Amino acid sequence: MLRSAHLFLTVPLPEGSVRLSVRRLLPPSALTIASVVLTGCFSSAEAGRAGPEGGRIRVAMMQPPRSGLSPLSDDAFKLSRWSAAETLVKLDADGDARPALATGWTQHSRSWTFTVRDGVTFHDGTRLTAEAIVNSLTRAATASPKPRILDGVDLTAKADGNRVVVTTPVEDPLLPQRLSSPQLSILAAKAYRGKTVDPVGAGTGPFELTKVDGTLSASLDRYDGYWGGRAKAAGIDVRFVPDGTARAAALRSGEADIVEAVPVSQAAVLDQELITEVPMPRTNTLYLNTGNGVFKDASLRAAARAAIDAESIVEGVYEGRADVAEGLLGPALPWAADLRAPVRRGKAGDPSGKTITIGTFTDRAELPEVAATVQQQLQKAGFEVKLDVRQYANIESDALAGAFDAFILSRATVLDSGDPAAYLYSDFASDGSFNISQLSDTAVDRALHKAAEAAAGDRRRKAVSAAEAAVLSTDAAVPLLHERVIQGDAAGVVGAVHDPRERELVTRDTYVK
């Protein structure tokens, strides 16, 4: 039996069956219930508008905070999407570094020198200085565990007048891109006074985080002292709504202005003028546990890979709103297809009678359906397959500990630095912090280190492609599909960002008419 967490709508799934999408499965009355669930989440005060601009923006987000909105975790991307916290540099559409809290930088061998922007104040009124930047970077570099962007990277920072000098043990050609990661946001000293990092009232962005209600909600107010100019909206009211049907209902009923991650199953029943669909650097992948259990045998990993029909998943679960994966890197990186290196495939063994458990999570509405389809395909090949499906917060630690034979994950491939080398290292290096496959392969490690050390440009892209091929040759990961982000914006929303990297959402220029 499929185990689901306590969400707004829970649909049991018998083993061996394929669940129809929520849109087809639930009667209209159930969709009405989903709408009612969210009604009242945004108070009348929050819903108020002040002319053509100046009111508050109501946002329904998918995943609740997992680490109290600490910038040293994945919660940092929420702070970035709300324009509450900022980094030294930011990335442009091509993934190149551009000025933010630093106005410029130069490289001298293993050191990079960043010039601090003048006239910036934190939300608590203290001034942005080189010392404040050093404090934030040092806390990140010495954290345990480190932020994912610093996997395999040791750095030190020191102040030099109005400049910050960042040094690494070996030359790092992508250091500016690394420093663009929201996990390296710069916060006021007050954020670091406790045992955990508290971002409330400590950022530099156009919106100040003023209140966090656990995993339920967050509130932000316009910060009038923002160095980049006054925001058009008075503030942001965020509700965390893990259930995708309820998020879609919030857009349909007018309960939310911006809805993050509209499920594919709901996109077709929404006003198409209100949704935006963009290919994104996110790959839905079946990770196979190479460290213990059935898939320690490479021939059985090959058998699982050969059994997967990704096209049927794209058409059946995603209703064509995704791209069949040819590798780990998808169409959001246009160069990936042209540079993709050939992969040496192992011979498939006989899976008959082998029992495996596949884990995945409910936070992304399509994943339980993907798991059910994969279950059916592997059973047809001869495996006995069990499913374990929970909310992400309740399953991540087990996945990282190697508790499953396989795990289905929707994974951003350039989330941190705008460069896929960091993702590949984190997920597939022997000492990677997100190594769900428990992979430890000398050839893969060698290829990953070569990619990490290559200079930016064509040379680096070719090295990344070679590392991708090395990973795929182990069958530790079976890429299924590349997702497209589907975002819902109410008719009156102006300036909401549709960002493939999921770093921006509400900015200084976003407001509701």
Coordinates of C-alpha atoms in Angstrom, one line a residue, residues 25-458:
L25 CA -9.3 11.0 -10.5
L26 CA -11.1 13.5 -8.3
P27 CA -14.7 14.5 -8.7
P28 CA -15.5 18.3 -8.9
S29 CA -16.7 18.2 -5.3
A30 CA -13.2 17.2 -4.1
L31 CA -11.7 20.1 -6.0
T32 CA -14.1 22.4 -4.3
I33 CA -12.9 21.0 -1.0
A34 CA -9.3 21.7 -1.9
S35 CA -10.3 25.3 -2.6
V36 CA -12.1 25.6 0.7
V37 CA -9.0 24.3 2.5
L38 CA -7.0 27.4 1.5
T39 CA -9.9 29.8 1.9
G40 CA -9.1 32.0 4.9
C41 CA -5.4 31.4 4.8
F42 CA -4.9 34.9 3.5
S43 CA -6.7 37.4 5.7
S44 CA -8.7 40.3 4.4
A45 CA -5.9 42.6 5.5
E46 CA -3.4 40.6 3.5
A47 CA -5.7 40.7 0.5
G48 CA -5.9 44.5 0.5
R49 CA -4.8 46.4 -2.5
A50 CA -3.6 50.0 -2.7
G51 CA -4.2 51.3 -6.2
P52 CA -2.2 50.3 -9.2
E53 CA 0.7 49.3 -7.0
G54 CA 1.7 49.3 -3.4
G55 CA -0.5 46.5 -2.0
R56 CA 0.6 43.2 -0.6
I57 CA 1.3 40.1 -2.7
R58 CA -0.1 36.7 -1.7
V59 CA 2.1 33.8 -2.6
A60 CA 1.3 30.1 -2.2
M61 CA 4.6 28.0 -2.1
M62 CA 5.1 24.3 -2.4
Q63 CA 7.6 23.2 0.2
P64 CA 7.6 24.4 3.8
P65 CA 10.9 25.4 5.4
R66 CA 13.0 22.5 6.5
S67 CA 15.6 24.3 8.5
G68 CA 13.9 27.3 10.0
L69 CA 14.8 29.4 6.8
S70 CA 18.5 29.1 7.5
P71 CA 20.4 30.4 4.5
L72 CA 22.9 27.5 5.0
S73 CA 20.2 25.1 3.8
D74 CA 17.9 24.8 0.8
D75 CA 15.6 27.2 2.6
A76 CA 18.0 29.9 1.3
F77 CA 16.2 29.8 -2.0
K78 CA 13.0 30.9 -0.4
L79 CA 14.8 34.0 1.0
S80 CA 16.1 34.6 -2.5
R81 CA 12.7 34.2 -4.2
W82 CA 11.2 36.7 -1.8
S83 CA 14.0 39.2 -2.4
A84 CA 14.8 39.2 1.3
A85 CA 18.5 38.2 1.2
E86 CA 21.2 38.9 -1.3
T87 CA 24.6 37.6 -2.3
L88 CA 27.8 39.2 -3.5
V89 CA 27.1 38.4 -7.1
K90 CA 24.1 37.2 -9.2
L91 CA 23.9 35.3 -12.4
D92 CA 22.6 36.5 -15.7
A93 CA 20.6 34.4 -18.1
D94 CA 23.7 32.8 -19.5
G95 CA 25.0 31.9 -16.0
D96 CA 27.7 34.5 -16.0
A97 CA 28.4 36.4 -12.8
R98 CA 27.2 40.0 -12.4
P99 CA 27.5 42.6 -9.6
A100 CA 25.1 42.6 -6.6
L101 CA 26.5 43.4 -3.1
A102 CA 29.9 43.4 -4.7
T103 CA 30.4 45.9 -7.5
G104 CA 33.4 44.1 -9.1
W105 CA 36.1 41.5 -8.6
T106 CA 39.5 40.4 -9.8
Q107 CA 41.4 37.1 -9.6
H108 CA 45.0 36.7 -8.4
S109 CA 45.8 33.0 -8.7
R110 CA 44.0 31.3 -5.8
S111 CA 42.5 34.5 -4.5
W112 CA 39.6 36.7 -5.6
T113 CA 39.1 40.3 -4.4
F114 CA 35.6 41.7 -4.2
T115 CA 34.8 45.4 -3.9
V116 CA 31.9 46.0 -1.4
R117 CA 29.0 48.1 -2.6
D118 CA 28.7 51.4 -0.7
G119 CA 25.4 52.6 0.9
V120 CA 23.9 49.2 1.7
T121 CA 22.3 48.7 5.1
F122 CA 20.9 45.5 6.6
H123 CA 17.3 45.4 7.7
D124 CA 18.3 45.9 11.3
G125 CA 19.9 49.2 10.3
T126 CA 23.5 48.1 10.5
R127 CA 25.8 48.9 7.6
L128 CA 27.1 46.4 5.1
T129 CA 30.9 46.2 5.5
A130 CA 33.7 43.9 4.5
E131 CA 33.7 42.5 8.0
A132 CA 30.0 41.6 7.8
I133 CA 30.6 39.8 4.6
V134 CA 33.6 37.9 6.0
N135 CA 31.4 36.9 9.0
S136 CA 28.7 35.4 6.7
L137 CA 31.1 33.6 4.4
T138 CA 33.1 32.2 7.3
R139 CA 30.0 30.9 9.1
A140 CA 29.0 29.1 5.8
A141 CA 32.5 27.7 5.2
T142 CA 32.8 26.3 8.7
A143 CA 29.3 25.0 9.1
S144 CA 28.6 21.3 9.6
P145 CA 27.3 20.2 7.3
K146 CA 28.5 22.8 4.8
P147 CA 26.1 24.4 2.3
R148 CA 25.9 22.2 -0.8
I149 CA 27.6 24.8 -2.9
L150 CA 30.8 24.3 -0.9
D151 CA 31.0 20.6 -1.4
G152 CA 34.7 19.8 -2.0
V153 CA 35.6 23.5 -1.7
D154 CA 37.5 25.1 1.2
L155 CA 37.6 28.8 1.3
T156 CA 38.7 31.6 3.7
A157 CA 37.7 35.2 3.6
K158 CA 39.3 38.3 5.1
A159 CA 38.6 42.0 5.0
D160 CA 40.9 44.5 3.3
G161 CA 39.3 48.0 3.7
N162 CA 36.2 48.0 1.6
R163 CA 37.2 44.8 -0.1
V164 CA 36.9 41.1 0.7
V165 CA 39.6 38.7 -0.3
V166 CA 38.4 35.1 -0.7
T167 CA 41.1 32.4 -1.0
T168 CA 40.9 28.7 -1.9
P169 CA 43.6 26.0 -1.5
V170 CA 43.6 25.5 -5.3
E171 CA 42.6 27.9 -8.1
D172 CA 38.8 27.9 -8.4
P173 CA 37.7 29.3 -11.8
L174 CA 34.0 29.4 -10.7
L175 CA 34.3 31.1 -7.4
P176 CA 32.2 34.2 -8.4
Q177 CA 29.5 31.8 -9.6
R178 CA 29.6 29.9 -6.3
L179 CA 29.2 33.1 -4.4
S180 CA 26.0 33.7 -6.2
S181 CA 24.3 30.8 -4.4
P182 CA 21.5 31.9 -2.1
Q183 CA 23.2 29.5 0.5
L184 CA 25.9 32.1 0.7
S185 CA 23.6 35.1 1.3
I186 CA 25.1 37.9 3.4
L187 CA 23.2 38.6 6.6
A188 CA 23.7 41.0 9.5
A189 CA 25.6 39.9 12.6
K190 CA 22.4 39.4 14.6
A191 CA 21.5 36.4 12.4
Y192 CA 24.4 34.4 13.8
R193 CA 24.0 35.0 17.6
G194 CA 22.1 31.8 18.3
K195 CA 22.8 28.1 17.7
T196 CA 21.0 28.4 14.3
V197 CA 21.1 31.2 11.7
D198 CA 18.0 33.4 12.0
P199 CA 17.3 35.5 8.9
V200 CA 14.4 37.5 10.4
G201 CA 15.2 41.2 10.0
A202 CA 18.8 40.5 8.9
G203 CA 18.8 40.6 5.1
T204 CA 19.6 43.4 2.6
G205 CA 16.9 42.9 0.0
P206 CA 13.9 45.1 -1.0
F207 CA 11.7 43.0 1.4
E208 CA 12.4 42.4 5.1
L209 CA 11.4 39.1 6.6
T210 CA 9.4 40.1 9.7
K211 CA 7.6 36.9 10.8
V212 CA 7.8 33.2 10.3
D213 CA 5.1 30.9 11.6
G214 CA 6.9 27.5 11.5
T215 CA 6.0 25.6 8.4
L216 CA 2.7 27.4 7.9
S217 CA 3.5 31.0 6.7
A218 CA 5.9 33.9 6.5
S219 CA 5.4 37.7 6.2
L220 CA 7.7 40.3 4.6
D221 CA 7.4 44.0 4.6
R222 CA 8.8 46.5 2.1
Y223 CA 12.2 47.8 3.3
D224 CA 12.3 51.5 2.4
G225 CA 16.0 51.8 2.9
Y226 CA 16.8 49.3 0.1
W227 CA 19.9 50.3 -1.8
G228 CA 18.4 49.4 -5.2
G229 CA 15.3 51.6 -4.8
R230 CA 11.9 51.3 -3.2
A231 CA 9.9 48.1 -3.9
K232 CA 6.5 48.6 -5.7
A233 CA 4.6 46.3 -3.4
A234 CA 4.0 46.9 0.3
G235 CA 4.9 43.4 1.3
I236 CA 4.6 39.7 0.7
D237 CA 2.4 37.2 2.6
V238 CA 3.5 33.6 2.1
R239 CA 1.6 30.4 2.8
F240 CA 3.2 27.0 2.5
V241 CA 0.8 24.7 0.7
P242 CA 2.3 21.2 0.0
D243 CA -0.8 19.9 -1.7
G244 CA -0.7 20.8 -5.4
T245 CA -4.4 20.6 -5.9
A246 CA -5.0 23.2 -3.1
R247 CA -2.3 25.5 -4.7
A248 CA -4.0 25.3 -8.0
A249 CA -7.4 25.9 -6.4
A250 CA -6.0 29.0 -4.7
L251 CA -5.2 30.5 -8.1
R252 CA -8.5 29.6 -9.6
S253 CA -10.5 31.0 -6.6
G254 CA -8.4 34.2 -6.3
E255 CA -7.0 33.3 -2.9
A256 CA -3.4 33.7 -4.1
D257 CA -1.7 36.1 -6.5
I258 CA 1.3 33.9 -7.3
V259 CA 1.3 30.1 -7.1
E260 CA 4.5 28.2 -7.2
A261 CA 4.9 24.8 -8.9
V262 CA 1.4 24.2 -10.3
P263 CA 1.1 20.4 -10.8
V264 CA 0.8 19.1 -14.3
S265 CA -2.4 17.4 -13.5
Q266 CA -4.0 20.8 -12.7
A267 CA -2.4 23.0 -15.4
A268 CA -4.9 21.9 -18.1
V269 CA -8.0 22.9 -16.0
L270 CA -6.7 26.4 -15.2
D271 CA -7.1 29.5 -17.4
Q272 CA -4.1 29.1 -19.8
E273 CA -3.6 32.9 -19.7
L274 CA -2.7 32.6 -16.0
I275 CA 0.1 29.9 -16.3
T276 CA 3.6 30.0 -17.7
E277 CA 5.5 26.9 -18.7
V278 CA 9.3 27.1 -19.1
P279 CA 11.9 24.3 -19.6
M280 CA 14.0 24.2 -16.5
P281 CA 17.3 22.7 -15.4
R282 CA 15.5 20.0 -13.3
T283 CA 15.8 16.3 -13.9
N284 CA 13.5 13.6 -12.6
T285 CA 15.9 10.7 -11.9
L286 CA 15.7 7.2 -10.5
Y287 CA 18.7 6.9 -8.2
L288 CA 19.8 3.2 -7.6
N289 CA 21.6 2.3 -4.4
T290 CA 25.1 1.0 -5.4
G291 CA 26.3 0.6 -1.8
N292 CA 24.1 -2.1 -0.5
G293 CA 21.1 -4.3 -1.4
V294 CA 20.0 -5.6 -4.8
F295 CA 21.5 -2.7 -6.9
K296 CA 24.9 -3.3 -5.5
D297 CA 25.0 -5.7 -8.5
A298 CA 25.8 -3.6 -11.6
S299 CA 24.0 -6.1 -13.9
L300 CA 20.8 -5.6 -11.9
R301 CA 21.2 -1.8 -12.2
A302 CA 21.5 -2.3 -16.0
A303 CA 18.3 -4.5 -15.9
A304 CA 16.4 -1.7 -14.1
R305 CA 17.7 0.9 -16.6
A306 CA 16.7 -1.2 -19.5
A307 CA 13.2 -1.7 -18.1
I308 CA 12.3 2.0 -17.9
D309 CA 10.1 3.5 -20.5
A310 CA 10.5 7.3 -19.9
E311 CA 8.3 8.3 -22.8
S312 CA 5.3 6.6 -21.3
I313 CA 5.9 8.5 -18.0
V314 CA 6.1 11.9 -19.9
E315 CA 2.9 11.2 -21.8
G316 CA 1.0 9.5 -19.1
V317 CA 1.9 11.3 -15.9
Y318 CA 3.1 14.7 -17.2
E319 CA 0.6 14.8 -20.1
G320 CA 3.4 15.8 -22.5
R321 CA 4.5 18.8 -20.3
A322 CA 8.0 17.5 -19.9
D323 CA 10.9 16.3 -22.0
V324 CA 12.2 12.7 -22.2
A325 CA 15.7 12.6 -20.7
E326 CA 18.6 11.7 -22.9
G327 CA 21.0 12.3 -20.0
L328 CA 21.2 14.0 -16.7
L329 CA 21.4 17.5 -18.3
G330 CA 18.4 18.7 -20.3
P331 CA 17.2 21.3 -22.7
A332 CA 17.5 24.1 -20.2
L333 CA 21.2 23.8 -21.0
P334 CA 21.3 24.1 -24.8
W335 CA 24.9 23.0 -25.1
A336 CA 24.3 19.7 -23.3
A337 CA 22.8 17.8 -26.2
D338 CA 25.5 18.9 -28.6
L339 CA 28.4 17.9 -26.3
R340 CA 26.9 14.7 -24.8
A341 CA 29.5 12.0 -24.7
P342 CA 28.9 8.3 -25.5
V343 CA 28.1 6.1 -22.6
R344 CA 29.3 2.5 -22.1
R345 CA 26.4 0.4 -20.9
G346 CA 26.7 -2.7 -18.8
K347 CA 25.0 -6.0 -19.6
A348 CA 21.6 -6.5 -17.9
G349 CA 21.2 -9.4 -15.5
D350 CA 18.2 -11.4 -14.5
P351 CA 16.0 -9.6 -11.9
S352 CA 13.6 -12.5 -11.4
G353 CA 12.5 -12.7 -7.7
K354 CA 14.5 -9.7 -6.5
T355 CA 12.6 -7.5 -4.1
I356 CA 13.3 -3.8 -4.0
T357 CA 11.8 -0.7 -2.3
I358 CA 11.5 2.6 -4.1
G359 CA 11.2 5.8 -2.1
T360 CA 9.8 9.1 -3.2
F361 CA 7.9 12.1 -1.8
T362 CA 4.5 13.7 -2.1
D363 CA 5.6 17.4 -2.1
R364 CA 5.8 17.3 -5.9
A365 CA 2.4 16.0 -7.0
E366 CA 3.7 14.0 -10.0
L367 CA 6.3 11.9 -8.1
P368 CA 3.9 9.3 -6.6
E369 CA 2.5 8.8 -10.1
V370 CA 5.9 8.4 -11.5
A371 CA 6.8 5.9 -8.8
A372 CA 3.7 3.9 -9.5
T373 CA 4.6 3.8 -13.2
V374 CA 8.2 2.8 -12.5
Q375 CA 6.9 0.1 -10.1
Q376 CA 4.8 -1.4 -12.9
Q377 CA 7.6 -1.3 -15.4
L378 CA 10.1 -2.9 -13.1
Q379 CA 7.6 -5.6 -12.1
K380 CA 7.1 -6.4 -15.7
A381 CA 10.9 -6.9 -16.0
G382 CA 10.8 -9.4 -13.1
F383 CA 11.5 -7.3 -10.0
E384 CA 9.2 -7.4 -6.9
V385 CA 8.6 -3.8 -6.1
K386 CA 7.4 -2.0 -2.9
L387 CA 6.8 1.8 -2.6
D388 CA 7.5 4.1 0.3
V389 CA 6.0 7.6 -0.3
R390 CA 6.1 10.4 2.4
Q391 CA 6.5 14.1 2.6
Y392 CA 10.0 15.1 1.8
A393 CA 10.9 16.4 5.2
N394 CA 10.1 12.9 6.6
I395 CA 12.0 10.9 4.0
E396 CA 15.2 12.8 3.1
S397 CA 17.3 11.5 5.9
D398 CA 16.5 7.9 5.1
A399 CA 17.2 8.5 1.4
L400 CA 20.7 10.0 2.2
A401 CA 21.4 7.1 4.6
G402 CA 20.8 4.5 1.8
A403 CA 17.6 3.1 3.3
F404 CA 16.1 2.5 -0.1
D405 CA 17.1 0.3 -3.0
A406 CA 16.0 3.1 -5.3
F407 CA 14.8 6.7 -4.9
I408 CA 12.9 8.9 -7.3
L409 CA 13.9 12.6 -7.0
S410 CA 13.2 15.7 -8.9
R411 CA 16.6 17.4 -8.8
A412 CA 17.7 20.9 -10.0
T413 CA 20.9 20.5 -11.9
V414 CA 22.3 24.0 -11.9
L415 CA 20.6 25.4 -8.8
D416 CA 23.6 26.6 -6.9
S417 CA 26.2 28.0 -9.1
G418 CA 24.6 28.1 -12.5
D419 CA 27.1 25.3 -13.4
P420 CA 26.1 21.6 -13.4
A421 CA 29.5 20.5 -12.1
A422 CA 28.5 21.3 -8.5
Y423 CA 25.3 19.2 -8.8
L424 CA 27.2 16.3 -10.3
Y425 CA 29.8 16.4 -7.5
S426 CA 27.2 16.7 -4.8
D427 CA 25.2 13.7 -6.1
F428 CA 27.8 11.3 -7.4
A429 CA 31.2 12.0 -5.9
S430 CA 32.4 9.6 -3.2
D431 CA 32.3 12.4 -0.7
G432 CA 29.3 14.2 -2.1
S433 CA 26.9 15.5 0.5
F434 CA 23.8 14.4 -1.5
N435 CA 25.0 11.0 -2.7
I436 CA 21.7 9.1 -2.6
S437 CA 23.1 6.4 -4.9
Q438 CA 25.9 5.8 -2.4
L439 CA 28.2 5.8 -5.4
S440 CA 31.9 5.4 -4.8
D441 CA 33.7 5.0 -8.2
T442 CA 37.3 6.1 -8.9
A443 CA 36.6 6.9 -12.6
V444 CA 33.6 9.0 -11.7
D445 CA 35.5 10.8 -9.0
R446 CA 38.3 11.5 -11.5
A447 CA 35.9 12.9 -14.1
L448 CA 34.1 15.0 -11.5
H449 CA 37.4 16.6 -10.2
K450 CA 38.5 17.3 -13.8
A451 CA 35.2 19.1 -14.5
A452 CA 35.4 21.1 -11.2
E453 CA 38.9 22.3 -12.1
A454 CA 38.3 23.2 -15.7
A455 CA 38.2 26.9 -16.7
A456 CA 34.8 28.4 -17.6
G457 CA 33.7 28.1 -21.2
D458 CA 33.9 25.3 -23.8

